[in-house]
mmCIF file of C-alpha atoms and ligand atoms in Angstrom:
data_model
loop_
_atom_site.group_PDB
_atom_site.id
_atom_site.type_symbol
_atom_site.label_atom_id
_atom_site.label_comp_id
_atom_site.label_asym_id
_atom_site.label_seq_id
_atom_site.Cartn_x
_atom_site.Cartn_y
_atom_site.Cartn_z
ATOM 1 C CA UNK D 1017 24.873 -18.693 23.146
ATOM 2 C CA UNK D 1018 24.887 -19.413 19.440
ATOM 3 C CA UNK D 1019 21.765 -20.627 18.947
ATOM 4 C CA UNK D 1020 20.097 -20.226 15.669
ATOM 5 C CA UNK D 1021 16.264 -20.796 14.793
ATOM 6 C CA UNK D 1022 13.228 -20.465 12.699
ATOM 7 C CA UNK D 1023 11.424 -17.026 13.164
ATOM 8 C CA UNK D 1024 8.518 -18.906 14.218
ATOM 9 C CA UNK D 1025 10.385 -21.054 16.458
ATOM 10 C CA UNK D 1026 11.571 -17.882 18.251
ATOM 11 C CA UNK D 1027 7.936 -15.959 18.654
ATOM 12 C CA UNK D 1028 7.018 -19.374 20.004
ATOM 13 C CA UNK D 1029 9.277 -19.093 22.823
ATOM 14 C CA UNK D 1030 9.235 -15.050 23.124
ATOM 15 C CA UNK D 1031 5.180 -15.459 23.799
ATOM 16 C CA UNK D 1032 5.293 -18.256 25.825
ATOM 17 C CA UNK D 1033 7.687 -17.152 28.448
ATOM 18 C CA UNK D 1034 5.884 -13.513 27.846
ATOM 19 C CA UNK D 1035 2.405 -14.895 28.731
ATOM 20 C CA UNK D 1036 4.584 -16.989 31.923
ATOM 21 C CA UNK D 1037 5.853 -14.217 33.408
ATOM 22 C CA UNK D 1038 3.968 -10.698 31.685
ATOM 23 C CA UNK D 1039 0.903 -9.007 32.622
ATOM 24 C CA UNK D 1040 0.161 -8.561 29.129
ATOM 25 C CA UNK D 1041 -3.377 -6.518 30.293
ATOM 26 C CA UNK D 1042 -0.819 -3.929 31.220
ATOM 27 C CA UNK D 1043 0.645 -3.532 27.948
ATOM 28 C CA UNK D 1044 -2.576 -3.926 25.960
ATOM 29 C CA UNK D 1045 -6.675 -3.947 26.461
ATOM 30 C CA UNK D 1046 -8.713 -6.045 24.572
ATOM 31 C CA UNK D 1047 -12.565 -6.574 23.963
ATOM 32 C CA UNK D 1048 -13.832 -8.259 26.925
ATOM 33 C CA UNK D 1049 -11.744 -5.947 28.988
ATOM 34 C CA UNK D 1050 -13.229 -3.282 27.713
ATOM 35 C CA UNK D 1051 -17.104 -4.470 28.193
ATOM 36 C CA UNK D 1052 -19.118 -6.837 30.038
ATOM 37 C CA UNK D 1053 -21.693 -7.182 27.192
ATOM 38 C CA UNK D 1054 -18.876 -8.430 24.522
ATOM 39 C CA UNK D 1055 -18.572 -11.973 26.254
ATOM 40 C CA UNK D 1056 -22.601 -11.650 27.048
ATOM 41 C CA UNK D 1057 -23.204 -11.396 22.983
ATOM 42 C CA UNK D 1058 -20.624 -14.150 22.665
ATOM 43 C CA UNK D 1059 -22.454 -16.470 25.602
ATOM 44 C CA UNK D 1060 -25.980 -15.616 23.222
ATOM 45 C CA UNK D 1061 -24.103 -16.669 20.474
ATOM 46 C CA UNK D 1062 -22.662 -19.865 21.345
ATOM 47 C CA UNK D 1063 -26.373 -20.517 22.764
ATOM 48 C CA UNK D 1064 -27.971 -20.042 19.522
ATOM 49 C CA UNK D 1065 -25.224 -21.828 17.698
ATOM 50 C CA UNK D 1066 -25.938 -24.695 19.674
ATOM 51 C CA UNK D 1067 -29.375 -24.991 18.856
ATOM 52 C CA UNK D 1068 -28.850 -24.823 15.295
ATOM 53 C CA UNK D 1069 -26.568 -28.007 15.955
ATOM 54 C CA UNK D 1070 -29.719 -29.706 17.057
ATOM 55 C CA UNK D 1071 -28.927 -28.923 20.710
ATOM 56 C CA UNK D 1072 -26.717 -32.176 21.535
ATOM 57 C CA UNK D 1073 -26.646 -32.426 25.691
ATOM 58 C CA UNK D 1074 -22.990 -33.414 25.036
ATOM 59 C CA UNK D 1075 -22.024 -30.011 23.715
ATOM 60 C CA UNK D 1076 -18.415 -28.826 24.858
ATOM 61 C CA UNK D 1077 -17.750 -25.260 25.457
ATOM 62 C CA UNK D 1078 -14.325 -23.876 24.706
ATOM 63 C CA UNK D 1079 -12.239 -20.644 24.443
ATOM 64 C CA UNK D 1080 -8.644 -20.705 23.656
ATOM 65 C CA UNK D 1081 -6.627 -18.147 25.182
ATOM 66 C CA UNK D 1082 -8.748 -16.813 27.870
ATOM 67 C CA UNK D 1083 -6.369 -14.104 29.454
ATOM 68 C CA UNK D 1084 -8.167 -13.198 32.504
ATOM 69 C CA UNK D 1085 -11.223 -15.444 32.053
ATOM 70 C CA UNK D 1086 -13.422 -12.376 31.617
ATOM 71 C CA UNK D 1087 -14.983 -13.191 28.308
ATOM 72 C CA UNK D 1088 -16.053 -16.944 29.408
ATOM 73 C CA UNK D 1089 -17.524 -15.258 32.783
ATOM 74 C CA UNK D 1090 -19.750 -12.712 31.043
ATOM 75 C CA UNK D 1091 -20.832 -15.444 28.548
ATOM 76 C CA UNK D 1092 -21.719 -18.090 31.062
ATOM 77 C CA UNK D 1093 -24.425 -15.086 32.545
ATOM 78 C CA UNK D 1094 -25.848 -16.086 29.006
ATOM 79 C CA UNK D 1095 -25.378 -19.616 28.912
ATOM 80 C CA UNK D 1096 -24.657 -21.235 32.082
ATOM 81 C CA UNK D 1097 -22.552 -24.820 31.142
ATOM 82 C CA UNK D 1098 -22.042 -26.808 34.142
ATOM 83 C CA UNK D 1099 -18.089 -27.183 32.912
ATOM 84 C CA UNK D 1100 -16.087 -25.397 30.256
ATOM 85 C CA UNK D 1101 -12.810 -25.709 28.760
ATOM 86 C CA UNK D 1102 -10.015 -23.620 28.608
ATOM 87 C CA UNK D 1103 -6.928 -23.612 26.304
ATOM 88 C CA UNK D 1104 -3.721 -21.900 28.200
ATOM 89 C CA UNK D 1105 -0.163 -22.589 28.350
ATOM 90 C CA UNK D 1106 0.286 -19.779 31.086
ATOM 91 C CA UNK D 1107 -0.310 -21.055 34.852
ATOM 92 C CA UNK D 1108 -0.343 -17.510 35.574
ATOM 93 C CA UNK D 1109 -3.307 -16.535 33.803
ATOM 94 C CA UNK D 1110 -4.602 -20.123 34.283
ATOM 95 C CA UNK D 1111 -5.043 -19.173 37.568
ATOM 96 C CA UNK D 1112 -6.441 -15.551 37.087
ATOM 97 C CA UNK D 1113 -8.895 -17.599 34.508
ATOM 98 C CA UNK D 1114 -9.883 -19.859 38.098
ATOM 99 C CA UNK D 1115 -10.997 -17.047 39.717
ATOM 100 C CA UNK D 1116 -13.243 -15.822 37.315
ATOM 101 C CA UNK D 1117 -13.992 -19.394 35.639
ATOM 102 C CA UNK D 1118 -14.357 -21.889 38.766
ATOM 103 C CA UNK D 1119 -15.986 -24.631 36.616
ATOM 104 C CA UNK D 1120 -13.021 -24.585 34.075
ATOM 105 C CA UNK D 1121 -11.378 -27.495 33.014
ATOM 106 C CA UNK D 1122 -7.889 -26.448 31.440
ATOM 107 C CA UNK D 1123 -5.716 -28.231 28.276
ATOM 108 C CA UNK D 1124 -2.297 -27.665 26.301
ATOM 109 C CA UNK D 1125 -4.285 -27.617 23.013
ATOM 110 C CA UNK D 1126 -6.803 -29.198 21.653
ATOM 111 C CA UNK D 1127 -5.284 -32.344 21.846
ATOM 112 C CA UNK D 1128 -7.181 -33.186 24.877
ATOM 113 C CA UNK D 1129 -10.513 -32.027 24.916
ATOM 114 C CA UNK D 1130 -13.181 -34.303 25.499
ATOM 115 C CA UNK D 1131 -14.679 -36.113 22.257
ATOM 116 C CA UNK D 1132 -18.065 -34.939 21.157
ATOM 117 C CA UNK D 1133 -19.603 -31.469 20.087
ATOM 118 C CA UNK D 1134 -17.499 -28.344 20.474
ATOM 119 C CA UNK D 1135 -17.920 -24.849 20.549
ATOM 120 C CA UNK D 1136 -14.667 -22.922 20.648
ATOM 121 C CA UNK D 1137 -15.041 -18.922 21.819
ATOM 122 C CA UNK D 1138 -11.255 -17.163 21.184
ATOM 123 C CA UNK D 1139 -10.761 -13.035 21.253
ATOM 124 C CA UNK D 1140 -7.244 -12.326 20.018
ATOM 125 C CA UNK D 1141 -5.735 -16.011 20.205
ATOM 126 C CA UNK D 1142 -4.469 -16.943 16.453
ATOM 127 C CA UNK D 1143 -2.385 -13.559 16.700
ATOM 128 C CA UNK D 1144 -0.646 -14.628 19.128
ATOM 129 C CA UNK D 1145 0.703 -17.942 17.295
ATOM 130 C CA UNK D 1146 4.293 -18.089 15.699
ATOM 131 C CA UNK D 1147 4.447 -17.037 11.793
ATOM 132 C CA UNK D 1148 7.187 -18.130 9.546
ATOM 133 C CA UNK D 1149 8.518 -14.983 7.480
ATOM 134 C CA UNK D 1150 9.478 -15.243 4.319
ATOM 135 C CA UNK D 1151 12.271 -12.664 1.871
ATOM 136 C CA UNK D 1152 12.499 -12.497 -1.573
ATOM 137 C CA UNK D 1153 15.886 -12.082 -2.958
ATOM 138 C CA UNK D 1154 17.437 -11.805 -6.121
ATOM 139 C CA UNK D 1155 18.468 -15.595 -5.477
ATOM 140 C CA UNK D 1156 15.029 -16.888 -4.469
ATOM 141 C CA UNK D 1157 12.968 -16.979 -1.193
ATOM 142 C CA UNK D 1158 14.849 -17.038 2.002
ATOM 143 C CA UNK D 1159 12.901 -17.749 5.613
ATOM 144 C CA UNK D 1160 13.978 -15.548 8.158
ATOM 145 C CA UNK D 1161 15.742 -17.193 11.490
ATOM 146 C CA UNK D 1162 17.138 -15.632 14.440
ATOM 147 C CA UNK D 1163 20.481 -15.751 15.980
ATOM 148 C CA UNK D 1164 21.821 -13.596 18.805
ATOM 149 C CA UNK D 1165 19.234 -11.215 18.576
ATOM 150 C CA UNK D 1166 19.779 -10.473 14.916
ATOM 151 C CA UNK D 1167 17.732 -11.913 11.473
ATOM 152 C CA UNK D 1168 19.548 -14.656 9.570
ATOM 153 C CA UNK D 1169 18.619 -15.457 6.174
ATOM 154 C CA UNK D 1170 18.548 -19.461 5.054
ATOM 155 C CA UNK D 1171 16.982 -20.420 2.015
ATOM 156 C CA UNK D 1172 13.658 -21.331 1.985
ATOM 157 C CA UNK D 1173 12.646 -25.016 2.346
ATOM 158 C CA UNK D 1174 9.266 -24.643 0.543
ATOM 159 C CA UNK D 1175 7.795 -23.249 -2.981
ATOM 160 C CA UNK D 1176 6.027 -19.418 -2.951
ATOM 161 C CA UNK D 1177 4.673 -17.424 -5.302
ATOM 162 C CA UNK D 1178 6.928 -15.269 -7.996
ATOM 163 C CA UNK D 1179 6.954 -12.092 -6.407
ATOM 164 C CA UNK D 1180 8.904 -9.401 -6.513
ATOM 165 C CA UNK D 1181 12.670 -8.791 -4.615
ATOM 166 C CA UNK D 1182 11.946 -7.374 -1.642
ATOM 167 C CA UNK D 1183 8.555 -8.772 -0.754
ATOM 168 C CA UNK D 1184 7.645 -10.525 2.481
ATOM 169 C CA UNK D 1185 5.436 -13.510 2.875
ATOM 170 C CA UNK D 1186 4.231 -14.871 6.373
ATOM 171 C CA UNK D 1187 2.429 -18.102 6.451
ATOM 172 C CA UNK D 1188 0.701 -19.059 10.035
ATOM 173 C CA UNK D 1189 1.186 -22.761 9.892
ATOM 174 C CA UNK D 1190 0.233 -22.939 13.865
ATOM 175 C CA UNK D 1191 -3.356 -21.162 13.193
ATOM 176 C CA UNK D 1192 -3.482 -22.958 10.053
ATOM 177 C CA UNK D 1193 -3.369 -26.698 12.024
ATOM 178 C CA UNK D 1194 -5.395 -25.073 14.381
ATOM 179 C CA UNK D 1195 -8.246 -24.640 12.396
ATOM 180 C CA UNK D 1196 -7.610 -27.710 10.665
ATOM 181 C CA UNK D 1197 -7.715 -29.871 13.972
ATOM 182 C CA UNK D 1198 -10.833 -27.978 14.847
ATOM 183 C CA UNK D 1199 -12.251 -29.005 11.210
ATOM 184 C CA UNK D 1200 -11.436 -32.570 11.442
ATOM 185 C CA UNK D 1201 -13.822 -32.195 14.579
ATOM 186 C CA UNK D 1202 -16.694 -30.643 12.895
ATOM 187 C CA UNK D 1203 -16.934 -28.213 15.636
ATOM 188 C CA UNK D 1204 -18.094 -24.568 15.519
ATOM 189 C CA UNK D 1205 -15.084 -22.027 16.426
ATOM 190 C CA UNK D 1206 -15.503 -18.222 16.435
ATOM 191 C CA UNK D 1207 -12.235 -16.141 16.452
ATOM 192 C CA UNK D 1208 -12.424 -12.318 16.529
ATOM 193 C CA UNK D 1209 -9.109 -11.129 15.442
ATOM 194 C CA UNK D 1210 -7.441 -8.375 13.679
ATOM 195 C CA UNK D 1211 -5.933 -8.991 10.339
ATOM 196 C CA UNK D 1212 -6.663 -7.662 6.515
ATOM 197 C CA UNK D 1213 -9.823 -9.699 3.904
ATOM 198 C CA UNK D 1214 -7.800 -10.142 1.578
ATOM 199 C CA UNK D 1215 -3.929 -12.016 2.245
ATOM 200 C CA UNK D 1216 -1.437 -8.788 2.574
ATOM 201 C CA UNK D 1217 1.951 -8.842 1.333
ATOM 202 C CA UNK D 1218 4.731 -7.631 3.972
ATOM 203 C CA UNK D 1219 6.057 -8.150 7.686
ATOM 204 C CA UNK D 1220 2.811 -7.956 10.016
ATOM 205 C CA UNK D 1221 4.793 -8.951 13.052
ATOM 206 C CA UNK D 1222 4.296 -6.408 15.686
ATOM 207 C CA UNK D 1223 5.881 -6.528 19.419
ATOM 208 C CA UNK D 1224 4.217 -4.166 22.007
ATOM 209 C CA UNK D 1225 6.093 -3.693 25.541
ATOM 210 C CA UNK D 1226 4.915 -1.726 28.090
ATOM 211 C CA UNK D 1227 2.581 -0.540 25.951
ATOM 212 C CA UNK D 1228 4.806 0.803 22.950
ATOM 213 C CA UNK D 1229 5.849 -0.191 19.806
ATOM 214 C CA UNK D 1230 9.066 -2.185 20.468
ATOM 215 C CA UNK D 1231 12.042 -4.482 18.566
ATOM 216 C CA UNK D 1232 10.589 -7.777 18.069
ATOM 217 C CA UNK D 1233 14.393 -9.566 18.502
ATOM 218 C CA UNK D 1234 15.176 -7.567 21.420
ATOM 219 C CA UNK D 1235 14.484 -8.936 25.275
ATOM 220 C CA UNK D 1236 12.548 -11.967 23.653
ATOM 221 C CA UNK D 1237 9.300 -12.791 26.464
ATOM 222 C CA UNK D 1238 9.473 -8.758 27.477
ATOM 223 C CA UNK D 1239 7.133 -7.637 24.967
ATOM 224 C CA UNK D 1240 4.001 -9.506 23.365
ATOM 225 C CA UNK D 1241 4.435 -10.661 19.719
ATOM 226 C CA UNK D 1242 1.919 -10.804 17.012
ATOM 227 C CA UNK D 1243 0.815 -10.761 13.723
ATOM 228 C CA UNK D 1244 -2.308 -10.547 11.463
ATOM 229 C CA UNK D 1245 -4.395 -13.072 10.894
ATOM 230 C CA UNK D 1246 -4.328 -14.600 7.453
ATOM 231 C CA UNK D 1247 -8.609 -15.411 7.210
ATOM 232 C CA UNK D 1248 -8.025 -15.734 3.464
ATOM 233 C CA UNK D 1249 -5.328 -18.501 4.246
ATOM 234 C CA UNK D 1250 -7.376 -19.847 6.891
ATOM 235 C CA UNK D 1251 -10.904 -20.054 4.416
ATOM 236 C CA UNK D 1252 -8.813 -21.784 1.542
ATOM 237 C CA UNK D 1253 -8.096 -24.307 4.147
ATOM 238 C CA UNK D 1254 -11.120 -24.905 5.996
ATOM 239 C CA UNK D 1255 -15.321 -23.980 5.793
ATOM 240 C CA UNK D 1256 -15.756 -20.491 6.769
ATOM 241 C CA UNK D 1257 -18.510 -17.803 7.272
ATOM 242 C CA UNK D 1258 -17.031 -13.960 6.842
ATOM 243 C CA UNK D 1259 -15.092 -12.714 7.627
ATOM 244 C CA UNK D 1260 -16.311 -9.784 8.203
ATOM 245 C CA UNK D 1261 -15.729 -6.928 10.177
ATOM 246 C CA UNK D 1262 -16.173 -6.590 14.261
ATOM 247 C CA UNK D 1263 -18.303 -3.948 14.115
ATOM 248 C CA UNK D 1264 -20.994 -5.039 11.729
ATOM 249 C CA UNK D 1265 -20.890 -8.624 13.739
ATOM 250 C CA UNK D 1266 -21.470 -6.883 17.317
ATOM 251 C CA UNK D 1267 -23.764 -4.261 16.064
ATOM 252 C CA UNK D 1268 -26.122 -6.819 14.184
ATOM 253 C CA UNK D 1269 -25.979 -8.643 17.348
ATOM 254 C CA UNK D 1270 -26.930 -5.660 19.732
ATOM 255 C CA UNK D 1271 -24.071 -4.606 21.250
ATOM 256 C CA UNK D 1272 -25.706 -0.948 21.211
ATOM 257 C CA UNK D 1273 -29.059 -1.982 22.145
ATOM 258 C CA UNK D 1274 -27.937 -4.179 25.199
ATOM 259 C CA UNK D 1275 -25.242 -1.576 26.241
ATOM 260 C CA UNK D 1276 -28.026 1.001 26.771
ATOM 261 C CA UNK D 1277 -29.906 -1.313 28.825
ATOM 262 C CA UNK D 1278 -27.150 -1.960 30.943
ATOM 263 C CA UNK D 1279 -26.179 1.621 30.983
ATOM 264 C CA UNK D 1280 -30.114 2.564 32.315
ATOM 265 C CA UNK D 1281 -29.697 -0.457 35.111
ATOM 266 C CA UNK D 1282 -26.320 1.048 36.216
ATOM 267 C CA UNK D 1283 -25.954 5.118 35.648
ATOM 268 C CA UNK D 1284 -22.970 5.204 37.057
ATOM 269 C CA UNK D 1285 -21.473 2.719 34.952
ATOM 270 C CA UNK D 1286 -23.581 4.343 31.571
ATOM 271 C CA UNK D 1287 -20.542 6.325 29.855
ATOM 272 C CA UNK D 1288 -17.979 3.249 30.225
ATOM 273 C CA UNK D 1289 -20.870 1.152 28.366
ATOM 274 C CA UNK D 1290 -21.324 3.539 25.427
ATOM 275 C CA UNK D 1291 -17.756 4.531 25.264
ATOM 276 C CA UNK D 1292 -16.741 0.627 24.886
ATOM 277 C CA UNK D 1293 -19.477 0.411 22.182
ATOM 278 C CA UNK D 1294 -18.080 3.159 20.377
ATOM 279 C CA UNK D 1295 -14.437 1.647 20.842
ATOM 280 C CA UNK D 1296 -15.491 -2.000 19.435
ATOM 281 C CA UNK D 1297 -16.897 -0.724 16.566
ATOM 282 C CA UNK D 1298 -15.620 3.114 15.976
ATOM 283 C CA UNK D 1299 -13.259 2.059 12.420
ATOM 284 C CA UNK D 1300 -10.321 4.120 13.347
ATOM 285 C CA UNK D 1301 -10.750 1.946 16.628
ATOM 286 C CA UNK D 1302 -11.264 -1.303 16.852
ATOM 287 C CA UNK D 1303 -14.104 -1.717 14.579
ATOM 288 C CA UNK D 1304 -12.582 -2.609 11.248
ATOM 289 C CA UNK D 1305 -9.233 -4.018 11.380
ATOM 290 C CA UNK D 1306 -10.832 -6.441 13.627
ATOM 291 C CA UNK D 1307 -12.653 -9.139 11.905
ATOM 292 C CA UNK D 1308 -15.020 -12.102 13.037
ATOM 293 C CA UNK D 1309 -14.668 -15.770 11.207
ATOM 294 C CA UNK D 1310 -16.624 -18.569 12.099
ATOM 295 C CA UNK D 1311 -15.424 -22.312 11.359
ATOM 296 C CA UNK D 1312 -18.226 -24.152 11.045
ATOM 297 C CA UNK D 1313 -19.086 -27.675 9.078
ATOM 298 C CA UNK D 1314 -20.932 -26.716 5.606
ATOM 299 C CA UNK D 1315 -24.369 -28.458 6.348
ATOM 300 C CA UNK D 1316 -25.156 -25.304 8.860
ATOM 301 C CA UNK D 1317 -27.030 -22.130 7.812
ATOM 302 C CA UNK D 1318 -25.743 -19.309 8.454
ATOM 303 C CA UNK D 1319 -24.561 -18.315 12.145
ATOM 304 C CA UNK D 1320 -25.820 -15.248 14.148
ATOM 305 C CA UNK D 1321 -23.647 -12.126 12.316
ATOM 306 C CA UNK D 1322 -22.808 -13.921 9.346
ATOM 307 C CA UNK D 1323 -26.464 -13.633 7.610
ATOM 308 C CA UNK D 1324 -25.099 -11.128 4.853
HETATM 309 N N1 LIG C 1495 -8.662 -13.710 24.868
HETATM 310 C C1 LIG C 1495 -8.113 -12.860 25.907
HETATM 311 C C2 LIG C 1495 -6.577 -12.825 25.927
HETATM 312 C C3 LIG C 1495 -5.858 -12.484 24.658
HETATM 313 S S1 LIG C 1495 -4.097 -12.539 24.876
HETATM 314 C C4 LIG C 1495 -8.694 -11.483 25.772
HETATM 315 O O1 LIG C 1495 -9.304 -11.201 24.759
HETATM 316 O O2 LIG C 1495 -8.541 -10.686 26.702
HETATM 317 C C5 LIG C 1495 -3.671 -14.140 24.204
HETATM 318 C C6 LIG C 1495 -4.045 -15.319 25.066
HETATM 319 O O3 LIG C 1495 -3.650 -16.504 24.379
HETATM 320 C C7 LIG C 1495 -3.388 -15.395 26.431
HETATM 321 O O4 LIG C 1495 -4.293 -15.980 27.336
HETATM 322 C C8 LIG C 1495 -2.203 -16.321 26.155
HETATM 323 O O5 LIG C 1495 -1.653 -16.901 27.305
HETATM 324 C C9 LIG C 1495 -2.839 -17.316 25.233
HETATM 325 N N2 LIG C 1495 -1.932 -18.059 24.359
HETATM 326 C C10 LIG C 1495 -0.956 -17.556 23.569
HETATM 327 N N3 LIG C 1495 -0.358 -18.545 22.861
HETATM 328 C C11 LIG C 1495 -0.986 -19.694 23.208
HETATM 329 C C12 LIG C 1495 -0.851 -21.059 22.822
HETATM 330 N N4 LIG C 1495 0.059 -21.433 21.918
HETATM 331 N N5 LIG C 1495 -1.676 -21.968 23.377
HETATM 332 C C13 LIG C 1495 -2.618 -21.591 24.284
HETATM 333 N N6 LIG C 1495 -2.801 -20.315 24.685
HETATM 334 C C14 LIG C 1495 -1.995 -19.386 24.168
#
């Protein structure tokens, strides 16, 4: 089967038939997997976020891209919501999320959430979105496109910067409309995410299968594609707060301090507690390459973690 397409195009498809079919928590952990108290601080936070909105009793809680459903169970501990609203395309982790998350409601996108006051929650989400890649060549930029498992090379349909042959450009128009949709709301979103402050030059796209590097081309919906989050693209777009980096956000929010109280309530369970702590925020871990953003409209202060 011939079938050409747009790099973006084809992560689309890889990830969604990945996410269908995949136990991607088998390839990969992430945050709330890790620790109860990371969806607890995020629960506090949405809390105190919505206060600072003026508490509206129409407020809408959201998370896009709940995996298992354990971050929007720990947070509800914190702030129980009578419904919430999910944002997943797979029915297989819809339903893990209805085990954890009985009171769910679940959408597409954001296309159909209710009208009113939002508050979006999402761990690892924008990574997971299609990027278009971009090549420099002697001729001018190409955009990379796939075709029986191999790159193809088709001249680029929009203007970039001058830079040098060789150099590699990704642009993340589905977290870009994402954000923008989410703007055009005025709600409040918080994505944790891993990705570089400033825009990085070069390919970012990673694929991870059974738990290893892998070929992003090869086996497309075997292994879980991503790439780093743009937050300087995203800030030019819409009104941020931070970045800044996941383990200055959960420490000044007391990950440590309610860790150790959890740890003295449950002994057994005290070295998983501080060695998730130390994972979260350790640099060489996942305490600096991940990064927390708020979108947020510009009359609010500053949110919880984003004081400095
Ligand atoms: N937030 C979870 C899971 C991260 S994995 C955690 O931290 O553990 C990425 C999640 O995003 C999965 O739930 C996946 O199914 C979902 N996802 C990926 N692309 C999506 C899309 N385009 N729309 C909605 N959900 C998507």
């Amino acid at each position: 089967m011939a079938l050409m397409e747009r790099f973006d195009h084809f992560m689309a498809r890889a990830n969604a038939a990945y996410y269908a079919a995949q136990d991607p928590f088998e390839d990969f952990t992430t945050a709330p997997e890790l620790t109860q108290v990371f969806g607890e601080i995020l629960g506090a936070w949405a809390k105190t976020v919505w206060q600072m909105m003026g508490a509206p009793d129409d407020i809408i809680l959201a998370e896009a891209g709940p995996g298992r459903g354990t971050l929007m169970a720990d947070a509800l501990r914190l702030w129980p919501r009578e419904q919430v609203h999910l944002i997943e395309l797979s029915g297989r982790l819809r339903a893990e999320q209805a085990s954890r998350v009985p009171n769910a409601i679940w959408h597409e996108s954001l296309d159909t959430l209710p009208e009113g006051p939002l508050i979006l929650l999402a761990n690892e989400f924008l990574d997971a979105l299609p990027v278009r890649q971009f090549i420099r060549r002697e001729t001018g930029w190409r955009e990379l496109h796939v075709e029986n498992g191999a790159y193809v090379e088709l001249p680029a349909d929009i203007e970039l910067p001058d830079d040098p042959v060789g150099s590699v450009r990704e642009i993340n128009e589905a977290a870009e409309e994402f954000c923008e949709k989410l703007a055009a709301r005025e709600a409040v979103a918080l994505f944790l995410d891993y990705g570089p402050l400033q825009s990085a030059p070069g390919s970012s796209v990673q694929a991870i299968r059974d738990g290893a590097y892998a070929d992003p081309l090869r086996d497309p919906g075997q292994a879980d594609l991503t790439a780093h989050v743009d937050f300087a693209a995203i800030a030019a777009r819409v009104n941020v707060q931070g970045p800044v980096k996941q383990n200055a956000f959960l420490t000044g929010l007391g990950l440590f301090q309610r860790s150790d109280f959890l740890a003295r309530k449950f002994p057994d369970k005290a070295q998983n507690f501080a060695l998730a702590a130390q994972r979260l925020t350790a640099p060489e871990a996942m305490g600096s390459l991940f990064k927390a953003v708020a979108l947020c409209p510009k009359h609010l202060p500053r949110l919880p973690g984003f004081e400095i």
